[in-house]
Structures are given as structure tokens and as C-alpha cells.
C-alpha positions as protocol buffer text, in pm:
chain_id: "A"
residue {
  index: 1
  type: MET
  ca { x: 0 y: 0 z: 0 }
}
residue {
  index: 2
  type: ARG
  ca { x: 281 y: 244 z: 91 }
}
residue {
  index: 3
  type: THR
  ca { x: 452 y: 172 z: -243 }
}
residue {
  index: 4
  type: ALA
  ca { x: 131 y: 244 z: -438 }
}
residue {
  index: 5
  type: ILE
  ca { x: 75 y: 571 z: -251 }
}
residue {
  index: 6
  type: LEU
  ca { x: 438 y: 680 z: -304 }
}
residue {
  index: 7
  type: THR
  ca { x: 413 y: 601 z: -678 }
}
residue {
  index: 8
  type: ALA
  ca { x: 95 y: 809 z: -711 }
}
residue {
  index: 9
  type: VAL
  ca { x: 257 y: 1103 z: -531 }
}
residue {
  index: 10
  type: LEU
  ca { x: 567 y: 1087 z: -752 }
}
residue {
  index: 11
  type: LEU
  ca { x: 359 y: 1075 z: -1071 }
}
residue {
  index: 12
  type: ALA
  ca { x: 155 y: 1376 z: -962 }
}
residue {
  index: 13
  type: ALA
  ca { x: 470 y: 1570 z: -875 }
}
residue {
  index: 14
  type: ALA
  ca { x: 628 y: 1491 z: -1212 }
}
residue {
  index: 15
  type: ALA
  ca { x: 315 y: 1599 z: -1399 }
}
residue {
  index: 16
  type: LEU
  ca { x: 312 y: 1935 z: -1224 }
}
residue {
  index: 17
  type: ALA
  ca { x: 686 y: 1994 z: -1242 }
}
residue {
  index: 18
  type: VAL
  ca { x: 655 y: 2304 z: -1465 }
}
residue {
  index: 19
  type: PRO
  ca { x: 484 y: 2587 z: -1273 }
}
residue {
  index: 20
  type: ALA
  ca { x: 163 y: 2755 z: -1384 }
}
residue {
  index: 21
  type: ALA
  ca { x: 199 y: 3015 z: -1659 }
}
residue {
  index: 22
  type: ALA
  ca { x: 550 y: 2899 z: -1746 }
}
residue {
  index: 23
  type: ALA
  ca { x: 733 y: 3105 z: -2006 }
}
residue {
  index: 24
  type: PRO
  ca { x: 688 y: 2965 z: -2359 }
}
residue {
  index: 25
  type: GLU
  ca { x: 984 y: 2780 z: -2507 }
}
residue {
  index: 26
  type: HIS
  ca { x: 1130 y: 2909 z: -2838 }
}
residue {
  index: 27
  type: GLY
  ca { x: 834 y: 3145 z: -2880 }
}
residue {
  index: 28
  type: ARG
  ca { x: 466 y: 3077 z: -2828 }
}
residue {
  index: 29
  type: GLN
  ca { x: 337 y: 2770 z: -3010 }
}
residue {
  index: 30
  type: HIS
  ca { x: -14 y: 2755 z: -3159 }
}
residue {
  index: 31
  type: VAL
  ca { x: -221 y: 2438 z: -3135 }
}
residue {
  index: 32
  type: LEU
  ca { x: -557 y: 2356 z: -3292 }
}
residue {
  index: 33
  type: VAL
  ca { x: -776 y: 2089 z: -3130 }
}
residue {
  index: 34
  type: PHE
  ca { x: -1003 y: 1924 z: -3388 }
}
residue {
  index: 35
  type: SER
  ca { x: -1281 y: 1702 z: -3252 }
}
residue {
  index: 36
  type: LYS
  ca { x: -1534 y: 1650 z: -3531 }
}
residue {
  index: 37
  type: THR
  ca { x: -1714 y: 1314 z: -3520 }
}
residue {
  index: 38
  type: ALA
  ca { x: -1900 y: 1137 z: -3798 }
}
residue {
  index: 39
  type: GLY
  ca { x: -1947 y: 818 z: -3597 }
}
residue {
  index: 40
  type: PHE
  ca { x: -1939 y: 739 z: -3225 }
}
residue {
  index: 41
  type: ARG
  ca { x: -1890 y: 1048 z: -3010 }
}
residue {
  index: 42
  type: HIS
  ca { x: -1692 y: 1021 z: -2687 }
}
residue {
  index: 43
  type: ASP
  ca { x: -1832 y: 1209 z: -2390 }
}
residue {
  index: 44
  type: SER
  ca { x: -1474 y: 1282 z: -2283 }
}
residue {
  index: 45
  type: ILE
  ca { x: -1411 y: 1520 z: -2575 }
}
residue {
  index: 46
  type: GLU
  ca { x: -1512 y: 1832 z: -2385 }
}
residue {
  index: 47
  type: ASP
  ca { x: -1297 y: 1724 z: -2090 }
}
residue {
  index: 48
  type: GLY
  ca { x: -1007 y: 1673 z: -2328 }
}
residue {
  index: 49
  type: ILE
  ca { x: -1044 y: 2017 z: -2482 }
}
residue {
  index: 50
  type: ALA
  ca { x: -1058 y: 2180 z: -2138 }
}
residue {
  index: 51
  type: ALA
  ca { x: -751 y: 1984 z: -2024 }
}
residue {
  index: 52
  type: ILE
  ca { x: -546 y: 2083 z: -2330 }
}
residue {
  index: 53
  type: GLU
  ca { x: -649 y: 2446 z: -2284 }
}
residue {
  index: 54
  type: LYS
  ca { x: -522 y: 2431 z: -1925 }
}
residue {
  index: 55
  type: LEU
  ca { x: -197 y: 2273 z: -2041 }
}
residue {
  index: 56
  type: GLY
  ca { x: -157 y: 2555 z: -2291 }
}
residue {
  index: 57
  type: HIS
  ca { x: -212 y: 2822 z: -2026 }
}
residue {
  index: 58
  type: ARG
  ca { x: 30 y: 2655 z: -1787 }
}
residue {
  index: 59
  type: HIS
  ca { x: 302 y: 2575 z: -2039 }
}
residue {
  index: 60
  type: GLY
  ca { x: 293 y: 2871 z: -2273 }
}
residue {
  index: 61
  type: PHE
  ca { x: 114 y: 2765 z: -2593 }
}
residue {
  index: 62
  type: THR
  ca { x: -213 y: 2890 z: -2737 }
}
residue {
  index: 63
  type: VAL
  ca { x: -505 y: 2654 z: -2796 }
}
residue {
  index: 64
  type: GLU
  ca { x: -801 y: 2689 z: -3030 }
}
residue {
  index: 65
  type: SER
  ca { x: -1066 y: 2422 z: -3071 }
}
residue {
  index: 66
  type: THR
  ca { x: -1310 y: 2349 z: -3352 }
}
residue {
  index: 67
  type: GLU
  ca { x: -1534 y: 2086 z: -3508 }
}
residue {
  index: 68
  type: ASP
  ca { x: -1554 y: 2282 z: -3834 }
}
residue {
  index: 69
  type: SER
  ca { x: -1358 y: 2102 z: -4106 }
}
residue {
  index: 70
  type: LYS
  ca { x: -1359 y: 2422 z: -4314 }
}
residue {
  index: 71
  type: VAL
  ca { x: -1047 y: 2531 z: -4123 }
}
residue {
  index: 72
  type: PHE
  ca { x: -853 y: 2271 z: -4323 }
}
residue {
  index: 73
  type: THR
  ca { x: -719 y: 2505 z: -4590 }
}
residue {
  index: 74
  type: ASP
  ca { x: -360 y: 2591 z: -4672 }
}
residue {
  index: 75
  type: ALA
  ca { x: -400 y: 2945 z: -4538 }
}
residue {
  index: 76
  type: ARG
  ca { x: -578 y: 2854 z: -4212 }
}
residue {
  index: 77
  type: LEU
  ca { x: -355 y: 2559 z: -4122 }
}
residue {
  index: 78
  type: ARG
  ca { x: -47 y: 2775 z: -4165 }
}
residue {
  index: 79
  type: ARG
  ca { x: -138 y: 2943 z: -3834 }
}
residue {
  index: 80
  type: TYR
  ca { x: -73 y: 2630 z: -3627 }
}
residue {
  index: 81
  type: ASP
  ca { x: 235 y: 2439 z: -3519 }
}
residue {
  index: 82
  type: ALA
  ca { x: 26 y: 2126 z: -3461 }
}
residue {
  index: 83
  type: VAL
  ca { x: -329 y: 1996 z: -3495 }
}
residue {
  index: 84
  type: VAL
  ca { x: -460 y: 1761 z: -3226 }
}
residue {
  index: 85
  type: TRP
  ca { x: -721 y: 1514 z: -3354 }
}
residue {
  index: 86
  type: LEU
  ca { x: -909 y: 1448 z: -3031 }
}
residue {
  index: 87
  type: SER
  ca { x: -1123 y: 1132 z: -3055 }
}
residue {
  index: 88
  type: THR
  ca { x: -1240 y: 1214 z: -3405 }
}
residue {
  index: 89
  type: THR
  ca { x: -1440 y: 937 z: -3575 }
}
residue {
  index: 90
  type: GLY
  ca { x: -1543 y: 852 z: -3929 }
}
residue {
  index: 91
  type: ASP
  ca { x: -1490 y: 1057 z: -4245 }
}
residue {
  index: 92
  type: VAL
  ca { x: -1445 y: 1415 z: -4128 }
}
residue {
  index: 93
  type: LEU
  ca { x: -1265 y: 1585 z: -4420 }
}
residue {
  index: 94
  type: ASP
  ca { x: -1356 y: 1616 z: -4786 }
}
residue {
  index: 95
  type: PRO
  ca { x: -1091 y: 1558 z: -5057 }
}
residue {
  index: 96
  type: ALA
  ca { x: -985 y: 1925 z: -5076 }
}
residue {
  index: 97
  type: GLN
  ca { x: -948 y: 1943 z: -4699 }
}
residue {
  index: 98
  type: GLN
  ca { x: -751 y: 1620 z: -4699 }
}
residue {
  index: 99
  type: GLY
  ca { x: -514 y: 1764 z: -4959 }
}
residue {
  index: 100
  type: ALA
  ca { x: -458 y: 2076 z: -4752 }
}
residue {
  index: 101
  type: PHE
  ca { x: -382 y: 1876 z: -4438 }
}
residue {
  index: 102
  type: GLU
  ca { x: -142 y: 1645 z: -4618 }
}
residue {
  index: 103
  type: ARG
  ca { x: 47 y: 1943 z: -4759 }
}
residue {
  index: 104
  type: TYR
  ca { x: 52 y: 2098 z: -4412 }
}
residue {
  index: 105
  type: VAL
  ca { x: 203 y: 1791 z: -4249 }
}
residue {
  index: 106
  type: ARG
  ca { x: 451 y: 1706 z: -4524 }
}
residue {
  index: 107
  type: GLY
  ca { x: 561 y: 2069 z: -4528 }
}
residue {
  index: 108
  type: GLY
  ca { x: 652 y: 2074 z: -4159 }
}
residue {
  index: 109
  type: GLY
  ca { x: 326 y: 2077 z: -3961 }
}
residue {
  index: 110
  type: GLY
  ca { x: 247 y: 1857 z: -3662 }
}
residue {
  index: 111
  type: PHE
  ca { x: -22 y: 1597 z: -3590 }
}
residue {
  index: 112
  type: MET
  ca { x: -123 y: 1450 z: -3258 }
}
residue {
  index: 113
  type: GLY
  ca { x: -388 y: 1178 z: -3246 }
}
residue {
  index: 114
  type: VAL
  ca { x: -569 y: 1092 z: -2924 }
}
residue {
  index: 115
  type: HIS
  ca { x: -763 y: 766 z: -2879 }
}
residue {
  index: 116
  type: ALA
  ca { x: -1034 y: 753 z: -3150 }
}
residue {
  index: 117
  type: ALA
  ca { x: -816 y: 945 z: -3394 }
}
residue {
  index: 118
  type: ALA
  ca { x: -735 y: 586 z: -3495 }
}
residue {
  index: 119
  type: ASP
  ca { x: -1106 y: 534 z: -3575 }
}
residue {
  index: 120
  type: THR
  ca { x: -1105 y: 803 z: -3843 }
}
residue {
  index: 121
  type: GLU
  ca { x: -1060 y: 836 z: -4221 }
}
residue {
  index: 122
  type: TYR
  ca { x: -1019 y: 467 z: -4308 }
}
residue {
  index: 123
  type: ASP
  ca { x: -1025 y: 536 z: -4683 }
}
residue {
  index: 124
  type: TRP
  ca { x: -749 y: 800 z: -4683 }
}
residue {
  index: 125
  type: PRO
  ca { x: -408 y: 630 z: -4728 }
}
residue {
  index: 126
  type: PHE
  ca { x: -207 y: 931 z: -4610 }
}
residue {
  index: 127
  type: TYR
  ca { x: -402 y: 946 z: -4285 }
}
residue {
  index: 128
  type: GLY
  ca { x: -343 y: 577 z: -4226 }
}
residue {
  index: 129
  type: GLU
  ca { x: 30 y: 637 z: -4257 }
}
residue {
  index: 130
  type: LEU
  ca { x: 5 y: 945 z: -4036 }
}
residue {
  index: 131
  type: VAL
  ca { x: -188 y: 794 z: -3745 }
}
residue {
  index: 132
  type: GLY
  ca { x: 18 y: 476 z: -3765 }
}
residue {
  index: 133
  type: ALA
  ca { x: -254 y: 213 z: -3716 }
}
residue {
  index: 134
  type: TYR
  ca { x: -632 y: 194 z: -3741 }
}
residue {
  index: 135
  type: PHE
  ca { x: -866 y: 85 z: -3463 }
}
residue {
  index: 136
  type: THR
  ca { x: -1027 y: -254 z: -3505 }
}
residue {
  index: 137
  type: SER
  ca { x: -1190 y: -348 z: -3169 }
}
residue {
  index: 138
  type: HIS
  ca { x: -1180 y: -299 z: -2795 }
}
residue {
  index: 139
  type: PRO
  ca { x: -1276 y: -491 z: -2483 }
}
residue {
  index: 140
  type: GLU
  ca { x: -1461 y: -340 z: -2186 }
}
residue {
  index: 141
  type: ILE
  ca { x: -1298 y: -56 z: -1995 }
}
residue {
  index: 142
  type: GLN
  ca { x: -1060 y: -213 z: -1744 }
}
residue {
  index: 143
  type: PRO
  ca { x: -726 y: -168 z: -1566 }
}
residue {
  index: 144
  type: ALA
  ca { x: -414 y: -265 z: -1760 }
}
residue {
  index: 145
  type: THR
  ca { x: -39 y: -227 z: -1734 }
}
residue {
  index: 146
  type: VAL
  ca { x: 134 y: 0 z: -1984 }
}
residue {
  index: 147
  type: LEU
  ca { x: 496 y: -97 z: -2050 }
}
residue {
  index: 148
  type: VAL
  ca { x: 702 y: 218 z: -2098 }
}
residue {
  index: 149
  type: GLU
  ca { x: 960 y: 138 z: -2366 }
}
residue {
  index: 150
  type: ASP
  ca { x: 1124 y: 480 z: -2404 }
}
residue {
  index: 151
  type: ARG
  ca { x: 1221 y: 616 z: -2062 }
}
residue {
  index: 152
  type: HIS
  ca { x: 1367 y: 936 z: -2211 }
}
residue {
  index: 153
  type: HIS
  ca { x: 1093 y: 1069 z: -2440 }
}
residue {
  index: 154
  type: ASP
  ca { x: 917 y: 1379 z: -2312 }
}
residue {
  index: 155
  type: SER
  ca { x: 579 y: 1202 z: -2303 }
}
residue {
  index: 156
  type: THR
  ca { x: 698 y: 900 z: -2103 }
}
residue {
  index: 157
  type: ALA
  ca { x: 1008 y: 999 z: -1904 }
}
residue {
  index: 158
  type: HIS
  ca { x: 795 y: 1080 z: -1597 }
}
residue {
  index: 159
  type: LEU
  ca { x: 631 y: 737 z: -1592 }
}
residue {
  index: 160
  type: PRO
  ca { x: 732 y: 415 z: -1415 }
}
residue {
  index: 161
  type: GLU
  ca { x: 842 y: 122 z: -1629 }
}
residue {
  index: 162
  type: ARG
  ca { x: 505 y: -40 z: -1558 }
}
residue {
  index: 163
  type: TRP
  ca { x: 226 y: 218 z: -1559 }
}
residue {
  index: 164
  type: ASP
  ca { x: -104 y: 87 z: -1424 }
}
residue {
  index: 165
  type: ARG
  ca { x: -413 y: 274 z: -1537 }
}
residue {
  index: 166
  type: THR
  ca { x: -775 y: 221 z: -1643 }
}
residue {
  index: 167
  type: ASP
  ca { x: -897 y: 305 z: -1992 }
}
residue {
  index: 168
  type: GLU
  ca { x: -1061 y: 159 z: -2302 }
}
residue {
  index: 169
  type: TRP
  ca { x: -775 y: -29 z: -2465 }
}
residue {
  index: 170
  type: TYR
  ca { x: -787 y: -35 z: -2844 }
}
residue {
  index: 171
  type: ASN
  ca { x: -678 y: -326 z: -3059 }
}
residue {
  index: 172
  type: TYR
  ca { x: -534 y: -217 z: -3394 }
}
residue {
  index: 173
  type: ALA
  ca { x: -569 y: -368 z: -3739 }
}
residue {
  index: 174
  type: THR
  ca { x: -191 y: -369 z: -3789 }
}
residue {
  index: 175
  type: ASN
  ca { x: 110 y: -346 z: -3563 }
}
residue {
  index: 176
  type: PRO
  ca { x: 287 y: -13 z: -3635 }
}
residue {
  index: 177
  type: ARG
  ca { x: 619 y: -123 z: -3486 }
}
residue {
  index: 178
  type: GLY
  ca { x: 892 y: -86 z: -3744 }
}
residue {
  index: 179
  type: ALA
  ca { x: 719 y: 208 z: -3913 }
}
residue {
  index: 180
  type: VAL
  ca { x: 706 y: 425 z: -3600 }
}
residue {
  index: 181
  type: HIS
  ca { x: 903 y: 481 z: -3281 }
}
residue {
  index: 182
  type: VAL
  ca { x: 709 y: 292 z: -3013 }
}
residue {
  index: 183
  type: LEU
  ca { x: 704 y: 474 z: -2680 }
}
residue {
  index: 184
  type: ALA
  ca { x: 479 y: 241 z: -2482 }
}
residue {
  index: 185
  type: SER
  ca { x: 294 y: -87 z: -2526 }
}
residue {
  index: 186
  type: LEU
  ca { x: 34 y: -290 z: -2337 }
}
residue {
  index: 187
  type: ASP
  ca { x: 106 y: -598 z: -2128 }
}
residue {
  index: 188
  type: GLU
  ca { x: -177 y: -815 z: -2259 }
}
residue {
  index: 189
  type: ALA
  ca { x: -128 y: -1053 z: -1965 }
}
residue {
  index: 190
  type: SER
  ca { x: -244 y: -772 z: -1733 }
}
residue {
  index: 191
  type: TYR
  ca { x: -596 y: -745 z: -1881 }
}
residue {
  index: 192
  type: ASP
  ca { x: -839 y: -917 z: -2118 }
}
residue {
  index: 193
  type: PRO
  ca { x: -781 y: -780 z: -2470 }
}
residue {
  index: 194
  type: GLY
  ca { x: -1072 y: -979 z: -2613 }
}
residue {
  index: 195
  type: ASP
  ca { x: -1073 y: -1133 z: -2960 }
}
residue {
  index: 196
  type: GLY
  ca { x: -838 y: -867 z: -3099 }
}
residue {
  index: 197
  type: ALA
  ca { x: -531 y: -963 z: -2894 }
}
residue {
  index: 198
  type: MET
  ca { x: -218 y: -846 z: -3073 }
}
residue {
  index: 199
  type: GLY
  ca { x: 59 y: -1005 z: -2867 }
}
residue {
  index: 200
  type: ASP
  ca { x: 301 y: -719 z: -2928 }
}
residue {
  index: 201
  type: HIS
  ca { x: 64 y: -429 z: -2858 }
}
residue {
  index: 202
  type: PRO
  ca { x: 198 y: -72 z: -2906 }
}
residue {
  index: 203
  type: ILE
  ca { x: -26 y: 194 z: -2749 }
}
residue {
  index: 204
  type: ALA
  ca { x: 174 y: 520 z: -2793 }
}
residue {
  index: 205
  type: TRP
  ca { x: 421 y: 615 z: -3063 }
}
residue {
  index: 206
  type: CYS
  ca { x: 569 y: 895 z: -3274 }
}
residue {
  index: 207
  type: HIS
  ca { x: 730 y: 930 z: -3616 }
}
residue {
  index: 208
  type: THR
  ca { x: 800 y: 1175 z: -3897 }
}
residue {
  index: 209
  type: ILE
  ca { x: 654 y: 1211 z: -4246 }
}
residue {
  index: 210
  type: ASP
  ca { x: 874 y: 1419 z: -4474 }
}
residue {
  index: 211
  type: ASP
  ca { x: 920 y: 1743 z: -4274 }
}
residue {
  index: 212
  type: GLY
  ca { x: 616 y: 1678 z: -4054 }
}
residue {
  index: 213
  type: ARG
  ca { x: 577 y: 1528 z: -3707 }
}
residue {
  index: 214
  type: ALA
  ca { x: 323 y: 1278 z: -3573 }
}
residue {
  index: 215
  type: PHE
  ca { x: 240 y: 1150 z: -3224 }
}
residue {
  index: 216
  type: TYR
  ca { x: -39 y: 912 z: -3122 }
}
residue {
  index: 217
  type: THR
  ca { x: -164 y: 782 z: -2789 }
}
residue {
  index: 218
  type: GLY
  ca { x: -437 y: 523 z: -2749 }
}
residue {
  index: 219
  type: GLY
  ca { x: -542 y: 655 z: -2408 }
}
residue {
  index: 220
  type: GLY
  ca { x: -813 y: 911 z: -2343 }
}
residue {
  index: 221
  type: HIS
  ca { x: -1146 y: 731 z: -2371 }
}
residue {
  index: 222
  type: THR
  ca { x: -1255 y: 799 z: -2015 }
}
residue {
  index: 223
  type: ARG
  ca { x: -1339 y: 1140 z: -1874 }
}
residue {
  index: 224
  type: GLU
  ca { x: -1121 y: 1055 z: -1574 }
}
residue {
  index: 225
  type: SER
  ca { x: -816 y: 1038 z: -1804 }
}
residue {
  index: 226
  type: PHE
  ca { x: -819 y: 1416 z: -1832 }
}
residue {
  index: 227
  type: ASP
  ca { x: -800 y: 1460 z: -1455 }
}
residue {
  index: 228
  type: ASP
  ca { x: -504 y: 1222 z: -1423 }
}
residue {
  index: 229
  type: PRO
  ca { x: -178 y: 1418 z: -1375 }
}
residue {
  index: 230
  type: ALA
  ca { x: 33 y: 1139 z: -1525 }
}
residue {
  index: 231
  type: PHE
  ca { x: -184 y: 1116 z: -1837 }
}
residue {
  index: 232
  type: LEU
  ca { x: -191 y: 1495 z: -1873 }
}
residue {
  index: 233
  type: ARG
  ca { x: 189 y: 1503 z: -1860 }
}
residue {
  index: 234
  type: HIS
  ca { x: 188 y: 1229 z: -2126 }
}
residue {
  index: 235
  type: LEU
  ca { x: -33 y: 1451 z: -2345 }
}
residue {
  index: 236
  type: LEU
  ca { x: 193 y: 1750 z: -2285 }
}
residue {
  index: 237
  type: GLY
  ca { x: 491 y: 1553 z: -2411 }
}
residue {
  index: 238
  type: GLY
  ca { x: 290 y: 1453 z: -2717 }
}
residue {
  index: 239
  type: ILE
  ca { x: 198 y: 1814 z: -2790 }
}
residue {
  index: 240
  type: ARG
  ca { x: 559 y: 1921 z: -2752 }
}
residue {
  index: 241
  type: THR
  ca { x: 660 y: 1647 z: -2997 }
}
residue {
  index: 242
  type: ALA
  ca { x: 393 y: 1743 z: -3248 }
}
residue {
  index: 243
  type: THR
  ca { x: 483 y: 2112 z: -3233 }
}
residue {
  index: 244
  type: GLY
  ca { x: 854 y: 2036 z: -3271 }
}
residue {
  index: 245
  type: LEU
  ca { x: 966 y: 2150 z: -2925 }
}
residue {
  index: 246
  type: ARG
  ca { x: 1082 y: 1797 z: -2844 }
}
residue {
  index: 247
  type: PRO
  ca { x: 1221 y: 1528 z: -3075 }
}
residue {
  index: 248
  type: CYS
  ca { x: 1048 y: 1201 z: -3149 }
}
């Protein structure tokens, strides 16, 4: 019991290590949170937006949020260092908007996908490459152990080697390992993955596409995720990676 309490305290301290209203690094970064859904809609989206806005205030980057796909033009996207796809689902961009976003990323923009971003745009090959792997199934929400593979990356350095948390754990249609830099994976022996068990089961990763940057985390289904200091610090590291403040 003492060990569990000490671990929780250390995780909370690490997540809050940078004080409120910290000075921006290398100039103020601009982040767009995009949360349009054309399929299932997660009730944690609003919590996620609020949490990212608080991270922006605390760590010195601006945050705008929208569900309007009309912002996906060359001129509008140029305003942002990264676009966070927060539990988007289904086909959310038309072909012209897809073209603008692909040019944005390949030209040096950033992408961060959270949870159901992997349940989005199945018929767009570039997006499949960008997100890294598509959702295929999930078991019931349950506790599981996340195996932290990269103990130095900004999104995972604060975590223990075995990170126990509760979420909805996605199974993916393909294993992205080899095409991306895997930051963390799931210990499938620690929970019931259902019929979609993957064996080797990446759950957070990053990579580059031409001059662009991409980060994805499978966490974030539950509303409670966005009150969890350790998960929020994980998101902050992902945002810093997507905006280019930290390397993949």
C-alpha cells in the first residue's frame, strides 16, 4: 500500500513539475484541437479540450478548438504548429481538406492523435500512414499495465516502467512497430484484450513524415483520463513532440 501511494505522489509531482503560466519555449506555439465526429462520439471530448487548454495556459502555448472542417485550408492551417485530432471518428474531411492537411504535415506541420483518432478516415491512405494504425476493436474498460519502452521521451520519461491505469484499450488492425518509434505498449497478460489480442501491442508512438511530425496515444477514452496528472503530462509531451519542441 505504501509503495502504491508513493508512486501516485511521484507521478503527480512529475506531472506538475513546470509551474503555472511557465514562459513559452522558443516562442509561443499555436495548437488547434479538432474534434469533429462522424461516428461514435466520446463524452470525454469536452474534458479533453478543457484539459489541453489548461496545459496551454500553464506551459505557454495557445489553444483553439473546432469541429468545423472548413479550417482545413492551406491558409488557415499555416497558423498552427500542430493539430490535435481528439477522438475524431469517421470521415471528417472532404478531398480538398484532406489535400490541404497532407500538404501541411509534409511541409513541416504537426499531428497528434488521441484515442479515437485511430477510428477516423479509413479510406485516406495518407491518414493511415500518419496515425500509424487503425482501430479494429476494444474490450470493456478495465485496468491494464502500460509498459514504458522509451524512458527518455518527453511524453513518457515521468512514468514508471510499468504504468497501471484504467482506460478503453484499443486493438489495432496492424502493428505499427517498425514504421514508428514505439514509446509504450500494453502488457496483454495484465488485462483481457478480447478477440483482438495483438501479442506485441503498441499503445503510444511517434514518427516523422517528410518534414512533418506525428504523435499518437491510445489513451483518453474515459473522462477521468483528463483529470489524471500522469496522463496529462503524457499529453503534454505529445503536444511538444507534435509542435517540434521535443524530438520524437
